[in-house]
């Protein structure tokens, strides 16, 4: 499997400096939501 | 509906196409018409992607689903943010820089013309049927709830969509989507506030949430792994990721949105915005449905929410017994729910446990009584698989919401139907013109000619959608078939795009045979196993990739494609 050049370069995001940081924020947000929903499920069941 | 409701609804439905016509007035070239001249900011793209996904039936059915089945459906969306992150780093830069109008155009650059044509035709068939259903679905609900003729409703939604989409192209579609999403969000927030405010005296917000949770209506996360269970954390994260990758990475109605971005970065941000907003939005819609359930703990609901079905069973001799058992079960459930609320305030643990048990048992009895009503309808009508989920929320809104809010909610449903249909119409026109007409019939015509043909195709697809919607009532089983077609083809398309992006040794013939192998594996799952459909997306995609790689294994390094175009 080879990563094409398009994926190795690219303009930076407007905030957080690097796309890696943006992606981490999105995935962390998902993890937080799942944890919150899980706590919500447990608490009210 | 009161005059105020009519005013709110008509004003909204007129304002949206007018706004679209105004925003799309500058489309003078085919690039502006199909790609907005690549000028769209990230927030417009992100909201447009959300609006295209959110069809009218999403709002009608999702709330009803929470009423019946709880909130576990939210897990279906857990894979979406993962897919967005992957696509923003892969598909967005590749499609942007290859300068394509459609996702399938890229397949020719990477493989061959017949792979592109095949993918384009598959998209047109699948999306062509879906666009008719997007218009038809809300119309049939309106006809049952209000008695509006469904043919007139489909015609009105269709004409409004076709006018602004044909005239303004993708800029009109995108900017109206932004307005439509604002209306949808406002409608949802007002809807939740209204539901909570309608709770009886003494039942606060936390009481309502507790009562919903006690009988499993707030089951948002299920950690138990079961491949035959449609919605759990694992099927959502893994199967949902593959489904979202297929939908957002291979379906032109979505790809076209992020091709309109000012830059790669703007398109990537648009997708990531969608990734962050979609899951909370679905949670919110489901939560509204759960609150409707709590409302009906204290106000008696009908046995069946579909009025025509109720009318049919009420003339049957068995109806009196069904209604009696339903009334008794509801009375028991109401009394038990009130005892639960009172016990919560008293902090008496023993009393609390006893009342919760009683409440859960009464809920089961009521559910059984409701199922008996459904069985009576099935016996009376000769139909099987009765399901009135789609009627629950609208039935509630029209009975109990105050004047003005009813009109707004109906406008939200019309708006959602228009936003998903207009995006689909524009993408159908783009594929018809760029992948078939220009590629195979008139490759050297002027830009003005392609712009005119794009408008003609948009209008033709709009006409097709309206005609299809007129007859969709007679095609009940086809509605289900269309959903299955989507599940059957997305994984194969996703697999071939993964081969195209990442496996540089794979050429056209290997990709073609791998697609067939993937399709065969999905059919085998469908016919010979009970695996839940979300897992088809994983299996089909993996088979295409593995077979594509295996079929190309003998190729030497010199056979590698030098770059991903």
Tab-separated table of N, CA, C and O in Angstrom, chain B residues 303-390:
chain	number	residue	atom	x	y	z
B	303	UNK	N	-54.207	3.421	20.113
B	303	UNK	CA	-53.579	2.083	20.009
B	303	UNK	C	-52.592	2.089	18.838
B	303	UNK	O	-51.453	1.629	18.959
B	304	UNK	N	-53.050	2.625	17.711
B	304	UNK	CA	-52.176	2.767	16.533
B	304	UNK	C	-52.150	4.242	16.138
B	304	UNK	O	-53.187	4.911	16.188
B	305	UNK	N	-50.991	4.730	15.735
B	305	UNK	CA	-50.867	6.155	15.414
B	305	UNK	C	-51.327	6.469	13.985
B	305	UNK	O	-51.569	7.621	13.669
B	306	UNK	N	-51.418	5.474	13.162
B	306	UNK	CA	-51.865	5.715	11.779
B	306	UNK	C	-53.396	5.731	11.778
B	306	UNK	O	-54.042	4.718	12.066
B	307	UNK	N	-53.958	6.889	11.447
B	307	UNK	CA	-55.412	7.056	11.565
B	307	UNK	C	-56.183	6.085	10.686
B	307	UNK	O	-57.211	5.554	11.097
B	308	UNK	N	-55.690	5.874	9.470
B	308	UNK	CA	-56.403	4.976	8.550
B	308	UNK	C	-56.447	3.561	9.129
B	308	UNK	O	-57.470	2.865	9.012
B	309	UNK	N	-55.357	3.147	9.755
B	309	UNK	CA	-55.302	1.798	10.346
B	309	UNK	C	-56.259	1.707	11.525
B	309	UNK	O	-56.966	0.708	11.701
B	310	UNK	N	-56.308	2.775	12.338
B	310	UNK	CA	-57.233	2.782	13.484
B	310	UNK	C	-58.682	2.699	13.005
B	310	UNK	O	-59.512	1.997	13.587
B	311	UNK	N	-58.965	3.452	11.943
B	311	UNK	CA	-60.327	3.459	11.399
B	311	UNK	C	-60.708	2.058	10.935
B	311	UNK	O	-61.824	1.585	11.161
B	312	UNK	N	-59.731	1.397	10.343
B	312	UNK	CA	-59.994	0.059	9.799
B	312	UNK	C	-60.275	-0.941	10.924
B	312	UNK	O	-61.224	-1.727	10.833
B	313	UNK	N	-59.454	-0.917	11.972
B	313	UNK	CA	-59.644	-1.944	13.015
B	313	UNK	C	-60.843	-1.628	13.904
B	313	UNK	O	-61.431	-2.529	14.492
B	314	UNK	N	-61.228	-0.349	13.976
B	314	UNK	CA	-62.306	0.006	14.910
B	314	UNK	C	-63.662	-0.574	14.495
B	314	UNK	O	-64.574	-0.637	15.309
B	315	UNK	N	-63.774	-0.996	13.244
B	315	UNK	CA	-65.046	-1.603	12.821
B	315	UNK	C	-65.051	-3.123	13.013
B	315	UNK	O	-66.040	-3.782	12.710
B	316	UNK	N	-63.963	-3.662	13.536
B	316	UNK	CA	-63.875	-5.120	13.713
B	316	UNK	C	-64.449	-5.552	15.067
B	316	UNK	O	-64.337	-4.805	16.044
B	317	UNK	N	-65.044	-6.748	15.128
B	317	UNK	CA	-65.626	-7.197	16.405
B	317	UNK	C	-64.580	-7.381	17.511
B	317	UNK	O	-64.879	-7.176	18.687
B	318	UNK	N	-63.332	-7.716	17.127
B	318	UNK	CA	-62.293	-7.936	18.160
B	318	UNK	C	-61.755	-6.614	18.726
B	318	UNK	O	-61.025	-6.605	19.717
B	319	UNK	N	-62.100	-5.504	18.088
B	319	UNK	CA	-61.501	-4.220	18.460
B	319	UNK	C	-61.797	-3.842	19.917
B	319	UNK	O	-60.915	-3.339	20.636
B	320	UNK	N	-63.022	-4.076	20.353
B	320	UNK	CA	-63.409	-3.650	21.706
B	320	UNK	C	-62.488	-4.274	22.757
B	320	UNK	O	-62.037	-3.592	23.683
B	321	UNK	N	-62.167	-5.560	22.571
B	321	UNK	CA	-61.293	-6.245	23.547
B	321	UNK	C	-59.878	-5.672	23.496
B	321	UNK	O	-59.243	-5.451	24.545
B	322	UNK	N	-59.395	-5.385	22.276
B	322	UNK	CA	-58.046	-4.811	22.120
B	322	UNK	C	-57.983	-3.441	22.806
B	322	UNK	O	-57.070	-3.154	23.581
B	323	UNK	N	-58.995	-2.616	22.539
B	323	UNK	CA	-59.004	-1.260	23.109
B	323	UNK	C	-59.102	-1.322	24.641
B	323	UNK	O	-58.427	-0.558	25.349
B	324	UNK	N	-59.947	-2.271	25.145
B	324	UNK	CA	-60.120	-2.395	26.593
B	324	UNK	C	-58.785	-2.767	27.260
B	324	UNK	O	-58.382	-2.163	28.256
B	325	UNK	N	-58.116	-3.762	26.706
B	325	UNK	CA	-56.843	-4.189	27.321
B	325	UNK	C	-55.796	-3.070	27.214
B	325	UNK	O	-54.987	-2.879	28.127
B	326	UNK	N	-55.849	-2.312	26.127
B	326	UNK	CA	-54.919	-1.176	25.963
B	326	UNK	C	-55.211	-0.110	27.014
B	326	UNK	O	-54.291	0.413	27.663
B	327	UNK	N	-56.496	0.224	27.189
B	327	UNK	CA	-56.895	1.246	28.183
B	327	UNK	C	-56.429	0.854	29.580
B	327	UNK	O	-55.868	1.669	30.321
B	328	UNK	N	-56.671	-0.434	29.931
B	328	UNK	CA	-56.306	-0.896	31.275
B	328	UNK	C	-54.782	-0.853	31.479
B	328	UNK	O	-54.294	-0.402	32.524
B	329	UNK	N	-54.048	-1.308	30.451
B	329	UNK	CA	-52.582	-1.313	30.548
B	329	UNK	C	-52.053	0.108	30.674
B	329	UNK	O	-51.134	0.388	31.450
B	330	UNK	N	-52.647	1.025	29.901
B	330	UNK	CA	-52.181	2.419	29.963
B	330	UNK	C	-52.463	3.027	31.339
B	330	UNK	O	-51.609	3.730	31.912
B	331	UNK	N	-53.652	2.743	31.886
B	331	UNK	CA	-53.988	3.252	33.229
B	331	UNK	C	-52.987	2.742	34.264
B	331	UNK	O	-52.531	3.502	35.125
B	332	UNK	N	-52.646	1.452	34.164
B	332	UNK	CA	-51.679	0.872	35.114
B	332	UNK	C	-50.314	1.542	34.957
B	332	UNK	O	-49.641	1.866	35.924
B	333	UNK	N	-49.926	1.758	33.682
B	333	UNK	CA	-48.614	2.368	33.433
B	333	UNK	C	-48.570	3.806	33.947
B	333	UNK	O	-47.586	4.244	34.544
B	334	UNK	N	-49.659	4.519	33.736
B	334	UNK	CA	-49.714	5.920	34.197
B	334	UNK	C	-49.572	5.973	35.727
B	334	UNK	O	-48.767	6.758	36.267
B	335	UNK	N	-50.351	5.110	36.385
B	335	UNK	CA	-50.311	5.100	37.853
B	335	UNK	C	-48.908	4.724	38.339
B	335	UNK	O	-48.372	5.337	39.277
B	336	UNK	N	-48.307	3.738	37.675
B	336	UNK	CA	-46.964	3.298	38.074
B	336	UNK	C	-45.940	4.407	37.842
B	336	UNK	O	-45.053	4.627	38.673
B	337	UNK	N	-46.074	5.109	36.710
B	337	UNK	CA	-45.131	6.207	36.411
B	337	UNK	C	-45.247	7.303	37.464
B	337	UNK	O	-44.240	7.873	37.910
B	338	UNK	N	-46.473	7.600	37.879
B	338	UNK	CA	-46.670	8.621	38.913
B	338	UNK	C	-46.052	8.177	40.244
B	338	UNK	O	-45.458	8.993	40.961
B	339	UNK	N	-46.168	6.866	40.531
B	339	UNK	CA	-45.575	6.354	41.773
B	339	UNK	C	-44.039	6.433	41.713
B	339	UNK	O	-43.388	6.723	42.705
B	340	UNK	N	-43.487	6.173	40.511
B	340	UNK	CA	-42.023	6.274	40.355
B	340	UNK	C	-41.570	7.711	40.627
B	340	UNK	O	-40.607	7.946	41.363
B	341	UNK	N	-42.303	8.673	40.054
B	341	UNK	CA	-41.941	10.083	40.255
B	341	UNK	C	-42.031	10.462	41.729
B	341	UNK	O	-41.137	11.152	42.259
B	342	UNK	N	-43.089	9.990	42.383
B	342	UNK	CA	-43.270	10.305	43.806
B	342	UNK	C	-42.179	9.646	44.646
B	342	UNK	O	-41.625	10.272	45.563
B	343	UNK	N	-41.842	8.389	44.312
B	343	UNK	CA	-40.812	7.662	45.072
B	343	UNK	C	-39.451	8.324	44.925
B	343	UNK	O	-38.651	8.347	45.861
B	344	UNK	N	-39.179	8.868	43.749
B	344	UNK	CA	-37.899	9.560	43.517
B	344	UNK	C	-37.754	10.742	44.481
B	344	UNK	O	-36.684	11.005	45.005
B	345	UNK	N	-38.871	11.423	44.677
B	345	UNK	CA	-38.823	12.625	45.537
B	345	UNK	C	-38.703	12.231	47.007
B	345	UNK	O	-38.184	12.989	47.821
B	346	UNK	N	-39.208	11.026	47.364
B	346	UNK	CA	-39.209	10.619	48.776
B	346	UNK	C	-37.887	9.993	49.219
B	346	UNK	O	-37.662	9.803	50.409
B	347	UNK	N	-37.045	9.609	48.246
B	347	UNK	CA	-35.759	8.958	48.551
B	347	UNK	C	-35.926	7.629	49.294
B	347	UNK	O	-35.041	7.202	50.022
B	348	UNK	N	-37.067	6.983	49.115
B	348	UNK	CA	-37.321	5.690	49.751
B	348	UNK	C	-36.909	4.588	48.760
B	348	UNK	O	-37.594	4.340	47.773
B	349	UNK	N	-35.764	3.947	49.027
B	349	UNK	CA	-35.190	2.987	48.073
B	349	UNK	C	-36.114	1.788	47.818
B	349	UNK	O	-36.300	1.360	46.681
B	350	UNK	N	-36.711	1.242	48.871
B	350	UNK	CA	-37.582	0.066	48.735
B	350	UNK	C	-38.819	0.403	47.898
B	350	UNK	O	-39.185	-0.328	46.979
B	351	UNK	N	-39.396	1.527	48.225
B	351	UNK	CA	-40.588	1.973	47.490
B	351	UNK	C	-40.231	2.243	46.021
B	351	UNK	O	-40.992	1.937	45.107
B	352	UNK	N	-39.067	2.794	45.849
B	352	UNK	CA	-38.585	3.115	44.506
B	352	UNK	C	-38.462	1.851	43.654
B	352	UNK	O	-38.950	1.794	42.523
B	353	UNK	N	-37.805	0.826	44.213
B	353	UNK	CA	-37.600	-0.420	43.465
B	353	UNK	C	-38.920	-1.067	43.094
B	353	UNK	O	-39.111	-1.528	41.977
B	354	UNK	N	-39.837	-1.084	44.043
B	354	UNK	CA	-41.143	-1.716	43.806
B	354	UNK	C	-41.903	-0.972	42.700
B	354	UNK	O	-42.468	-1.596	41.792
B	355	UNK	N	-41.877	0.356	42.755
B	355	UNK	CA	-42.633	1.118	41.753
B	355	UNK	C	-41.988	1.014	40.368
B	355	UNK	O	-42.687	0.973	39.352
B	356	UNK	N	-40.665	0.924	40.327
B	356	UNK	CA	-39.975	0.768	39.034
B	356	UNK	C	-40.347	-0.579	38.407
B	356	UNK	O	-40.637	-0.665	37.202
B	357	UNK	N	-40.363	-1.644	39.218
B	357	UNK	CA	-40.738	-2.971	38.701
B	357	UNK	C	-42.154	-2.950	38.135
B	357	UNK	O	-42.435	-3.486	37.072
B	358	UNK	N	-43.020	-2.309	38.889
B	358	UNK	CA	-44.422	-2.216	38.480
B	358	UNK	C	-44.548	-1.434	37.159
B	358	UNK	O	-45.283	-1.810	36.246
B	359	UNK	N	-43.785	-0.369	37.085
B	359	UNK	CA	-43.801	0.504	35.888
B	359	UNK	C	-43.304	-0.263	34.658
B	359	UNK	O	-43.906	-0.223	33.582
B	360	UNK	N	-42.224	-1.018	34.844
B	360	UNK	CA	-41.672	-1.790	33.713
B	360	UNK	C	-42.652	-2.875	33.259
B	360	UNK	O	-42.821	-3.110	32.061
B	361	UNK	N	-43.294	-3.530	34.212
B	361	UNK	CA	-44.263	-4.580	33.859
B	361	UNK	C	-45.443	-3.975	33.103
B	361	UNK	O	-45.919	-4.540	32.099
B	362	UNK	N	-45.910	-2.808	33.568
B	362	UNK	CA	-47.043	-2.153	32.905
B	362	UNK	C	-46.666	-1.723	31.486
B	362	UNK	O	-47.476	-1.816	30.558
B	363	UNK	N	-45.424	-1.292	31.301
B	363	UNK	CA	-44.952	-0.900	29.975
B	363	UNK	C	-44.980	-2.103	29.018
B	363	UNK	O	-45.403	-1.994	27.868
B	364	UNK	N	-44.572	-3.263	29.539
B	364	UNK	CA	-44.608	-4.477	28.706
B	364	UNK	C	-46.043	-4.841	28.333
B	364	UNK	O	-46.329	-5.209	27.191
B	365	UNK	N	-46.942	-4.719	29.277
B	365	UNK	CA	-48.353	-5.032	29.002
B	365	UNK	C	-48.916	-4.094	27.935
B	365	UNK	O	-49.655	-4.524	27.046
B	366	UNK	N	-48.556	-2.823	28.060
B	366	UNK	CA	-49.069	-1.849	27.088
B	366	UNK	C	-48.512	-2.149	25.695
B	366	UNK	O	-49.231	-2.060	24.691
B	367	UNK	N	-47.259	-2.521	25.656
B	367	UNK	CA	-46.636	-2.851	24.377
B	367	UNK	C	-47.329	-4.067	23.751
B	367	UNK	O	-47.574	-4.096	22.547
B	368	UNK	N	-47.658	-5.049	24.588
B	368	UNK	CA	-48.358	-6.235	24.083
B	368	UNK	C	-49.729	-5.840	23.529
B	368	UNK	O	-50.139	-6.310	22.458
B	369	UNK	N	-50.421	-4.960	24.260
B	369	UNK	CA	-51.746	-4.526	23.804
B	369	UNK	C	-51.637	-3.791	22.467
B	369	UNK	O	-52.475	-3.972	21.569
B	370	UNK	N	-50.589	-2.988	22.314
B	370	UNK	CA	-50.374	-2.265	21.048
B	370	UNK	C	-50.073	-3.246	19.904
B	370	UNK	O	-50.567	-3.104	18.794
B	371	UNK	N	-49.278	-4.264	20.232
B	371	UNK	CA	-48.974	-5.277	19.211
B	371	UNK	C	-50.228	-6.047	18.797
B	371	UNK	O	-50.378	-6.418	17.639
B	372	UNK	N	-51.132	-6.257	19.757
B	372	UNK	CA	-52.397	-6.924	19.414
B	372	UNK	C	-53.207	-6.072	18.436
B	372	UNK	O	-53.855	-6.605	17.537
B	373	UNK	N	-53.155	-4.755	18.633
B	373	UNK	CA	-53.814	-3.841	17.697
B	373	UNK	C	-53.210	-3.950	16.305
B	373	UNK	O	-53.922	-3.988	15.301
B	374	UNK	N	-51.873	-4.016	16.259
B	374	UNK	CA	-51.180	-4.141	14.963
B	374	UNK	C	-51.539	-5.465	14.291
B	374	UNK	O	-51.767	-5.515	13.074
B	375	UNK	N	-51.614	-6.524	15.106
B	375	UNK	CA	-51.968	-7.839	14.533
B	375	UNK	C	-53.394	-7.835	13.991
B	375	UNK	O	-53.667	-8.421	12.949
B	376	UNK	N	-54.277	-7.134	14.714
B	376	UNK	CA	-55.667	-7.054	14.243
B	376	UNK	C	-55.714	-6.325	12.897
B	376	UNK	O	-56.446	-6.732	11.987
B	377	UNK	N	-54.909	-5.270	12.770
B	377	UNK	CA	-54.875	-4.549	11.488
B	377	UNK	C	-54.345	-5.457	10.375
B	377	UNK	O	-54.890	-5.491	9.273
B	378	UNK	N	-53.277	-6.189	10.688
B	378	UNK	CA	-52.700	-7.083	9.678
B	378	UNK	C	-53.716	-8.142	9.251
B	378	UNK	O	-53.841	-8.456	8.071
B	379	UNK	N	-54.470	-8.657	10.227
B	379	UNK	CA	-55.480	-9.673	9.923
B	379	UNK	C	-56.606	-9.066	9.077
B	379	UNK	O	-57.060	-9.661	8.099
B	380	UNK	N	-57.000	-7.833	9.427
B	380	UNK	CA	-58.101	-7.174	8.718
B	380	UNK	C	-57.714	-6.786	7.294
B	380	UNK	O	-58.483	-6.963	6.359
B	381	UNK	N	-56.506	-6.247	7.155
B	381	UNK	CA	-56.096	-5.731	5.841
B	381	UNK	C	-55.403	-6.769	4.978
B	381	UNK	O	-55.245	-6.583	3.778
B	382	UNK	N	-54.956	-7.847	5.589
B	382	UNK	CA	-54.218	-8.871	4.833
B	382	UNK	C	-52.749	-8.500	4.631
B	382	UNK	O	-52.004	-9.224	3.993
B	383	UNK	N	-52.351	-7.314	5.169
B	383	UNK	CA	-50.949	-6.885	5.025
B	383	UNK	C	-50.115	-7.494	6.152
B	383	UNK	O	-50.654	-7.894	7.184
B	384	UNK	N	-48.803	-7.555	5.928
B	384	UNK	CA	-47.933	-8.054	6.997
B	384	UNK	C	-46.896	-6.980	7.339
B	384	UNK	O	-46.634	-6.080	6.542
B	385	UNK	N	-46.307	-7.104	8.521
B	385	UNK	CA	-45.249	-6.168	8.929
B	385	UNK	C	-45.747	-4.758	9.154
B	385	UNK	O	-45.078	-3.792	8.768
B	386	UNK	N	-46.907	-4.595	9.791
B	386	UNK	CA	-47.437	-3.243	10.044
B	386	UNK	C	-46.472	-2.452	10.931
B	386	UNK	O	-45.966	-2.964	11.919
B	387	UNK	N	-46.259	-1.202	10.553
B	387	UNK	CA	-45.341	-0.349	11.310
B	387	UNK	C	-45.832	1.094	11.217
B	387	UNK	O	-45.885	1.661	10.128
B	388	UNK	N	-46.205	1.670	12.346
B	388	UNK	CA	-46.712	3.051	12.324
B	388	UNK	C	-45.722	4.045	12.941
B	388	UNK	O	-46.098	5.152	13.322
B	389	UNK	N	-44.455	3.635	13.014
B	389	UNK	CA	-43.416	4.490	13.604
B	389	UNK	C	-43.389	5.886	12.973
B	389	UNK	O	-43.219	6.884	13.670
B	390	UNK	N	-43.560	5.939	11.649
B	390	UNK	CA	-43.458	7.219	10.942
B	390	UNK	C	-44.575	8.193	11.296
B	390	UNK	O	-44.494	9.369	10.950
